Amino acid sequence: MAATLVTGASGCVGSALVRKLIAAAHQVRVLLRPTSDLRNIEGLPVEVALGDLTDKNSLERALEGCNALYHAAADYRLWARHPQQLYQNNVAGTVNIMQAALKAGVERIVYTSSVATLGLHADGSPADENTPVTLNDMIGHYKRSKFLAEAEVKRMIAGQGLPAVIVNPSTPVGPRDIRPTPTGRMVLDAACGRTPAYVDTGLNLVHVDDVAQGHLLAFERGVAGERYILGGRNMTLKEILTEIARISGQKPPRVKLPHNLVLPIAYLSEAWAWLTNGPEPRATVDGVRLSKKYMFFSIEKARRELGYNPRPVEEALKDAVEWFRANGYC
């Protein structure tokens, strides 16, 4: 039986994907760095291939005997001390794994992009896979790196026959966000009562397990070269924080802060992280700039063409809060 390789398997989305593949009787192989945190896949019946997206030889070894690839690995940071790492991991790493897949004769690929690469409507109405966008619309190095990575995948599909379907998850929430990601920190801070105020913005939230199921649906039913938004419900940040407060027994935030007031705080937060060589700041300049737009999306194409049907977002937030609490984050 040919194997299925999953990159990013130790992360929140990747580990959910691995579980779905195992349940569907796939022989799963995971690409992990020697330094990867293994908590999310501990005890799962997977074959481990040690390697790195920057090491082409390790990718070729990992893909031996594989007929399927899910490339879910990504460097998801809204602030990085060395921004070139985002491009090395997200752009060059994606090109490396796709070239290795072509060389190995992999028959089917699902590439995990992001709604970060998509256009947005000025009026806040839901955008879709065809909303116009350019590189100049990308705010920050994370979005730029994901945009460029997706462009490379499209180029290889068109020019080299790369058998890849592209999926664009919105904002996944749920269990096993061990880092946590910027999204996970938002949920965690609200659940722990550390979010007294909010800004006027909006996100499309979805359960991470539904994103994982959407990957399998894209593999089975998606058209190579097409992309599919894997999202859930569009919610304002106030609505999100209010729901988290209800779940966690906290008081919902009542103070709305203007973006122009939060931006100097973000600059100071980043400066402090630089000076102290500390962790990623909680408030980032790119995060504030992104929050000036409503990041609302339509999932109708995935519903129609893939049979994608996500659960209520309240379940995603509840599962995320319960997981953070059960694992001592709060």
GROMACS .gro file of C-alpha atoms in nm:
model
  330
    1MET     CA    1   0.000   0.000   0.000
    2ALA     CA    2   0.143   0.336  -0.105
    3ALA     CA    3   0.195   0.593   0.168
    4THR     CA    4   0.055   0.942   0.215
    5LEU     CA    5   0.306   1.206   0.326
    6VAL     CA    6   0.192   1.490   0.552
    7THR     CA    7   0.409   1.793   0.624
    8GLY     CA    8   0.335   2.011   0.924
    9ALA     CA    9   0.192   1.709   1.106
   10SER     CA   10   0.297   1.830   1.451
   11GLY     CA   11   0.094   2.151   1.417
   12CYS     CA   12  -0.270   2.222   1.490
   13VAL     CA   13  -0.405   2.176   1.135
   14GLY     CA   14  -0.155   1.905   1.041
   15SER     CA   15  -0.226   1.686   1.343
   16ALA     CA   16  -0.601   1.713   1.282
   17LEU     CA   17  -0.537   1.611   0.921
   18VAL     CA   18  -0.326   1.312   1.028
   19ARG     CA   19  -0.610   1.190   1.250
   20LYS     CA   20  -0.861   1.216   0.965
   21LEU     CA   21  -0.629   1.025   0.730
   22ILE     CA   22  -0.571   0.748   0.984
   23ALA     CA   23  -0.948   0.719   1.036
   24ALA     CA   24  -0.984   0.687   0.658
   25ALA     CA   25  -0.735   0.393   0.658
   26HIS     CA   26  -0.444   0.576   0.493
   27GLN     CA   27  -0.089   0.463   0.556
   28VAL     CA   28   0.044   0.790   0.692
   29ARG     CA   29   0.403   0.910   0.685
   30VAL     CA   30   0.488   1.242   0.850
   31LEU     CA   31   0.777   1.474   0.776
   32LEU     CA   32   0.924   1.605   1.101
   33ARG     CA   33   1.232   1.802   1.194
   34PRO     CA   34   1.453   1.644   1.462
   35THR     CA   35   1.350   1.933   1.689
   36SER     CA   36   0.973   1.902   1.628
   37ASP     CA   37   0.738   1.896   1.926
   38LEU     CA   38   0.576   1.552   1.903
   39ARG     CA   39   0.294   1.597   2.157
   40ASN     CA   40   0.023   1.634   1.890
   41ILE     CA   41   0.099   1.301   1.721
   42GLU     CA   42   0.227   1.100   2.017
   43GLY     CA   43   0.093   0.746   2.005
   44LEU     CA   44  -0.052   0.774   1.655
   45PRO     CA   45   0.024   0.491   1.406
   46VAL     CA   46   0.241   0.693   1.168
   47GLU     CA   47   0.576   0.643   1.002
   48VAL     CA   48   0.820   0.924   1.077
   49ALA     CA   49   1.052   1.066   0.812
   50LEU     CA   50   1.308   1.308   0.954
   51GLY     CA   51   1.385   1.603   0.732
   52ASP     CA   52   1.336   1.969   0.661
   53LEU     CA   53   1.172   2.169   0.385
   54THR     CA   54   1.507   2.337   0.322
   55ASP     CA   55   1.682   1.999   0.273
   56LYS     CA   56   1.588   1.869  -0.073
   57ASN     CA   57   1.751   1.530  -0.022
   58SER     CA   58   1.547   1.466   0.292
   59LEU     CA   59   1.228   1.551   0.101
   60GLU     CA   60   1.311   1.305  -0.177
   61ARG     CA   61   1.372   1.033   0.084
   62ALA     CA   62   1.046   1.115   0.263
   63LEU     CA   63   0.846   1.086  -0.060
   64GLU     CA   64   0.982   0.746  -0.162
   65GLY     CA   65   0.687   0.510  -0.206
   66CYS     CA   66   0.428   0.786  -0.163
   67ASN     CA   67   0.144   0.844  -0.408
   68ALA     CA   68  -0.015   1.132  -0.214
   69LEU     CA   69   0.110   1.448  -0.046
   70TYR     CA   70  -0.060   1.692   0.189
   71HIS     CA   71   0.167   1.994   0.231
   72ALA     CA   72   0.025   2.157   0.544
   73ALA     CA   73   0.347   2.295   0.692
   74ALA     CA   74   0.370   2.672   0.727
   75ASP     CA   75   0.556   2.932   0.928
   76TYR     CA   76   0.260   3.122   1.075
   77ARG     CA   77   0.393   3.429   1.255
   78LEU     CA   78   0.275   3.788   1.230
   79TRP     CA   79   0.611   3.907   1.363
   80ALA     CA   80   0.954   3.758   1.312
   81ARG     CA   81   1.292   3.883   1.426
   82HIS     CA   82   1.431   3.756   1.096
   83PRO     CA   83   1.155   3.790   0.833
   84GLN     CA   84   1.359   3.606   0.569
   85GLN     CA   85   1.283   3.286   0.763
   86LEU     CA   86   0.917   3.320   0.660
   87TYR     CA   87   1.013   3.329   0.293
   88GLN     CA   88   1.263   3.045   0.334
   89ASN     CA   89   1.007   2.822   0.502
   90ASN     CA   90   0.688   2.920   0.321
   91VAL     CA   91   0.812   2.996  -0.032
   92ALA     CA   92   1.140   2.809  -0.087
   93GLY     CA   93   1.020   2.518   0.128
   94THR     CA   94   0.702   2.485  -0.076
   95VAL     CA   95   0.894   2.489  -0.403
   96ASN     CA   96   1.132   2.225  -0.268
   97ILE     CA   97   0.858   1.981  -0.160
   98MET     CA   98   0.663   2.029  -0.485
   99GLN     CA   99   0.972   1.966  -0.697
  100ALA     CA  100   1.046   1.654  -0.493
  101ALA     CA  101   0.686   1.537  -0.542
  102LEU     CA  102   0.716   1.579  -0.918
  103LYS     CA  103   1.042   1.384  -0.917
  104ALA     CA  104   0.883   1.106  -0.708
  105GLY     CA  105   0.581   1.081  -0.938
  106VAL     CA  106   0.328   1.166  -0.666
  107GLU     CA  107  -0.019   1.128  -0.816
  108ARG     CA  108  -0.219   1.374  -0.607
  109ILE     CA  109  -0.130   1.674  -0.388
  110VAL     CA  110  -0.329   1.901  -0.158
  111TYR     CA  111  -0.147   2.225  -0.085
  112THR     CA  112  -0.253   2.418   0.224
  113SER     CA  113  -0.249   2.787   0.139
  114SER     CA  114  -0.448   3.045   0.337
  115VAL     CA  115  -0.721   3.304   0.298
  116ALA     CA  116  -0.433   3.544   0.364
  117THR     CA  117  -0.358   3.517  -0.009
  118LEU     CA  118  -0.709   3.623  -0.116
  119GLY     CA  119  -0.854   3.962  -0.196
  120LEU     CA  120  -1.095   4.145   0.034
  121HIS     CA  121  -1.393   4.370  -0.037
  122ALA     CA  122  -1.375   4.728   0.090
  123ASP     CA  123  -1.734   4.710   0.213
  124GLY     CA  124  -1.666   4.401   0.427
  125SER     CA  125  -1.887   4.168   0.221
  126PRO     CA  126  -1.758   3.808   0.194
  127ALA     CA  127  -1.479   3.758  -0.057
  128ASP     CA  128  -1.433   3.439  -0.257
  129GLU     CA  129  -1.166   3.253  -0.454
  130ASN     CA  130  -1.192   3.498  -0.744
  131THR     CA  131  -1.185   3.832  -0.560
  132PRO     CA  132  -0.911   4.038  -0.729
  133VAL     CA  133  -0.583   4.071  -0.541
  134THR     CA  134  -0.215   4.151  -0.604
  135LEU     CA  135   0.107   4.117  -0.407
  136ASN     CA  136   0.083   4.487  -0.322
  137ASP     CA  137  -0.237   4.411  -0.126
  138MET     CA  138  -0.050   4.176   0.107
  139ILE     CA  139   0.013   4.325   0.453
  140GLY     CA  140   0.320   4.191   0.628
  141HIS     CA  141   0.574   3.919   0.561
  142TYR     CA  142   0.348   3.626   0.652
  143LYS     CA  143   0.082   3.720   0.398
  144ARG     CA  144   0.342   3.808   0.134
  145SER     CA  145   0.523   3.477   0.182
  146LYS     CA  146   0.200   3.275   0.154
  147PHE     CA  147   0.095   3.472  -0.155
  148LEU     CA  148   0.430   3.405  -0.323
  149ALA     CA  149   0.421   3.037  -0.223
  150GLU     CA  150   0.075   2.989  -0.371
  151ALA     CA  151   0.189   3.167  -0.687
  152GLU     CA  152   0.476   2.918  -0.719
  153VAL     CA  153   0.236   2.625  -0.682
  154LYS     CA  154   0.008   2.771  -0.951
  155ARG     CA  155   0.310   2.820  -1.178
  156MET     CA  156   0.412   2.457  -1.135
  157ILE     CA  157   0.056   2.337  -1.196
  158ALA     CA  158   0.038   2.531  -1.522
  159GLY     CA  159   0.394   2.473  -1.642
  160GLN     CA  160   0.492   2.132  -1.509
  161GLY     CA  161   0.161   1.953  -1.459
  162LEU     CA  162   0.185   1.949  -1.082
  163PRO     CA  163  -0.123   1.747  -0.974
  164ALA     CA  164  -0.215   1.984  -0.692
  165VAL     CA  165  -0.540   2.112  -0.547
  166ILE     CA  166  -0.515   2.429  -0.337
  167VAL     CA  167  -0.712   2.482  -0.017
  168ASN     CA  168  -0.736   2.814   0.164
  169PRO     CA  169  -0.829   2.770   0.532
  170SER     CA  170  -0.972   3.077   0.703
  171THR     CA  171  -0.909   3.099   1.080
  172PRO     CA  172  -0.894   2.749   1.232
  173VAL     CA  173  -0.963   2.710   1.603
  174GLY     CA  174  -0.991   2.403   1.820
  175PRO     CA  175  -0.774   2.159   2.016
  176ARG     CA  176  -0.398   2.093   1.994
  177ASP     CA  177  -0.282   2.451   1.926
  178ILE     CA  178   0.029   2.384   2.132
  179ARG     CA  179   0.236   2.688   2.031
  180PRO     CA  180  -0.018   2.862   2.029
  181THR     CA  181  -0.063   3.033   1.692
  182PRO     CA  182  -0.166   3.402   1.677
  183THR     CA  183  -0.527   3.283   1.644
  184GLY     CA  184  -0.489   3.049   1.940
  185ARG     CA  185  -0.342   3.329   2.153
  186MET     CA  186  -0.649   3.541   2.079
  187VAL     CA  187  -0.877   3.263   2.206
  188LEU     CA  188  -0.651   3.186   2.503
  189ASP     CA  189  -0.625   3.546   2.621
  190ALA     CA  190  -1.001   3.592   2.600
  191ALA     CA  191  -1.065   3.265   2.786
  192CYS     CA  192  -0.826   3.368   3.062
  193GLY     CA  193  -0.984   3.712   3.101
  194ARG     CA  194  -0.693   3.901   2.949
  195THR     CA  195  -0.891   4.083   2.677
  196PRO     CA  196  -1.068   4.385   2.827
  197ALA     CA  197  -1.115   4.565   2.494
  198TYR     CA  198  -1.148   4.501   2.121
  199VAL     CA  199  -1.108   4.670   1.784
  200ASP     CA  200  -1.360   4.686   1.504
  201THR     CA  201  -1.268   4.394   1.280
  202GLY     CA  202  -1.401   4.057   1.170
  203LEU     CA  203  -1.279   3.705   1.097
  204ASN     CA  204  -1.408   3.384   0.945
  205LEU     CA  205  -1.376   3.112   1.210
  206VAL     CA  206  -1.385   2.736   1.152
  207HIS     CA  207  -1.320   2.422   1.357
  208VAL     CA  208  -0.974   2.283   1.283
  209ASP     CA  209  -1.122   1.934   1.238
  210ASP     CA  210  -1.352   2.067   0.964
  211VAL     CA  211  -1.051   2.218   0.790
  212ALA     CA  212  -0.885   1.877   0.807
  213GLN     CA  213  -1.195   1.708   0.663
  214GLY     CA  214  -1.197   1.970   0.387
  215HIS     CA  215  -0.846   1.860   0.290
  216LEU     CA  216  -0.967   1.503   0.237
  217LEU     CA  217  -1.265   1.627   0.038
  218ALA     CA  218  -1.032   1.837  -0.179
  219PHE     CA  219  -0.814   1.532  -0.238
  220GLU     CA  220  -1.115   1.320  -0.340
  221ARG     CA  221  -1.326   1.572  -0.529
  222GLY     CA  222  -1.120   1.885  -0.596
  223VAL     CA  223  -1.002   1.986  -0.941
  224ALA     CA  224  -0.625   2.022  -0.988
  225GLY     CA  225  -0.537   2.387  -1.024
  226GLU     CA  226  -0.850   2.507  -0.844
  227ARG     CA  227  -0.857   2.654  -0.496
  228TYR     CA  228  -1.122   2.616  -0.226
  229ILE     CA  229  -1.188   2.829   0.080
  230LEU     CA  230  -1.221   2.609   0.390
  231GLY     CA  231  -1.395   2.840   0.632
  232GLY     CA  232  -1.692   2.857   0.862
  233ARG     CA  233  -1.879   3.157   0.998
  234ASN     CA  234  -1.806   3.526   0.955
  235MET     CA  235  -1.804   3.701   1.295
  236THR     CA  236  -1.699   4.039   1.426
  237LEU     CA  237  -1.423   4.033   1.686
  238LYS     CA  238  -1.673   4.156   1.945
  239GLU     CA  239  -1.899   3.858   1.867
  240ILE     CA  240  -1.605   3.617   1.893
  241LEU     CA  241  -1.484   3.754   2.226
  242THR     CA  242  -1.836   3.762   2.366
  243GLU     CA  243  -1.887   3.394   2.278
  244ILE     CA  244  -1.552   3.298   2.433
  245ALA     CA  245  -1.647   3.490   2.747
  246ARG     CA  246  -1.976   3.301   2.765
  247ILE     CA  247  -1.799   2.965   2.728
  248SER     CA  248  -1.526   3.043   2.980
  249GLY     CA  249  -1.733   3.234   3.236
  250GLN     CA  250  -1.548   3.562   3.182
  251LYS     CA  251  -1.689   3.912   3.138
  252PRO     CA  252  -1.714   4.011   2.770
  253PRO     CA  253  -1.512   4.316   2.664
  254ARG     CA  254  -1.716   4.636   2.641
  255VAL     CA  255  -1.456   4.891   2.534
  256LYS     CA  256  -1.393   4.941   2.162
  257LEU     CA  257  -1.050   5.084   2.090
  258PRO     CA  258  -0.975   5.284   1.774
  259HIS     CA  259  -0.709   5.128   1.553
  260ASN     CA  260  -0.497   5.441   1.568
  261LEU     CA  261  -0.473   5.406   1.945
  262VAL     CA  262  -0.369   5.039   1.930
  263LEU     CA  263  -0.104   5.092   1.660
  264PRO     CA  264   0.146   5.280   1.885
  265ILE     CA  265   0.101   5.005   2.148
  266ALA     CA  266   0.194   4.748   1.883
  267TYR     CA  267   0.506   4.943   1.787
  268LEU     CA  268   0.609   4.959   2.153
  269SER     CA  269   0.535   4.588   2.197
  270GLU     CA  270   0.755   4.496   1.900
  271ALA     CA  271   1.033   4.729   2.020
  272TRP     CA  272   1.026   4.563   2.361
  273ALA     CA  273   1.051   4.219   2.201
  274TRP     CA  274   1.356   4.338   2.005
  275LEU     CA  275   1.528   4.496   2.305
  276THR     CA  276   1.468   4.204   2.540
  277ASN     CA  277   1.518   3.930   2.282
  278GLY     CA  278   1.181   3.810   2.403
  279PRO     CA  279   0.905   3.602   2.240
  280GLU     CA  280   0.668   3.720   1.969
  281PRO     CA  281   0.479   4.026   2.099
  282ARG     CA  282   0.110   3.990   2.170
  283ALA     CA  283   0.030   4.307   1.975
  284THR     CA  284   0.198   4.332   1.633
  285VAL     CA  285   0.197   4.615   1.382
  286ASP     CA  286   0.093   4.382   1.100
  287GLY     CA  287  -0.185   4.241   1.316
  288VAL     CA  288  -0.326   4.589   1.381
  289ARG     CA  289  -0.297   4.684   1.014
  290LEU     CA  290  -0.477   4.362   0.916
  291SER     CA  291  -0.754   4.433   1.166
  292LYS     CA  292  -0.857   4.746   0.980
  293LYS     CA  293  -1.039   4.522   0.731
  294TYR     CA  294  -1.317   4.269   0.779
  295MET     CA  295  -1.168   3.935   0.671
  296PHE     CA  296  -1.498   3.774   0.570
  297PHE     CA  297  -1.514   3.493   0.315
  298SER     CA  298  -1.764   3.277   0.130
  299ILE     CA  299  -1.738   2.896   0.146
  300GLU     CA  300  -2.002   2.834  -0.121
  301LYS     CA  301  -1.757   2.692  -0.377
  302ALA     CA  302  -1.630   2.431  -0.128
  303ARG     CA  303  -1.988   2.349  -0.028
  304ARG     CA  304  -2.096   2.309  -0.388
  305GLU     CA  305  -1.798   2.128  -0.537
  306LEU     CA  306  -1.655   1.936  -0.241
  307GLY     CA  307  -1.958   1.870  -0.023
  308TYR     CA  308  -1.786   2.066   0.255
  309ASN     CA  309  -2.014   2.132   0.554
  310PRO     CA  310  -1.853   2.278   0.867
  311ARG     CA  311  -2.010   2.253   1.213
  312PRO     CA  312  -2.127   2.555   1.419
  313VAL     CA  313  -1.839   2.779   1.520
  314GLU     CA  314  -1.950   2.774   1.883
  315GLU     CA  315  -1.826   2.412   1.898
  316ALA     CA  316  -1.485   2.517   1.767
  317LEU     CA  317  -1.445   2.787   2.032
  318LYS     CA  318  -1.569   2.554   2.307
  319ASP     CA  319  -1.323   2.281   2.205
  320ALA     CA  320  -1.038   2.532   2.194
  321VAL     CA  321  -1.114   2.677   2.537
  322GLU     CA  322  -1.155   2.333   2.694
  323TRP     CA  323  -0.827   2.211   2.541
  324PHE     CA  324  -0.631   2.514   2.664
  325ARG     CA  325  -0.775   2.473   3.014
  326ALA     CA  326  -0.718   2.096   3.024
  327ASN     CA  327  -0.355   2.147   2.925
  328GLY     CA  328  -0.274   2.416   3.178
  329TYR     CA  329  -0.246   2.717   2.949
  330CYS     CA  330  -0.482   2.941   3.146
   0.00000   0.00000   0.00000
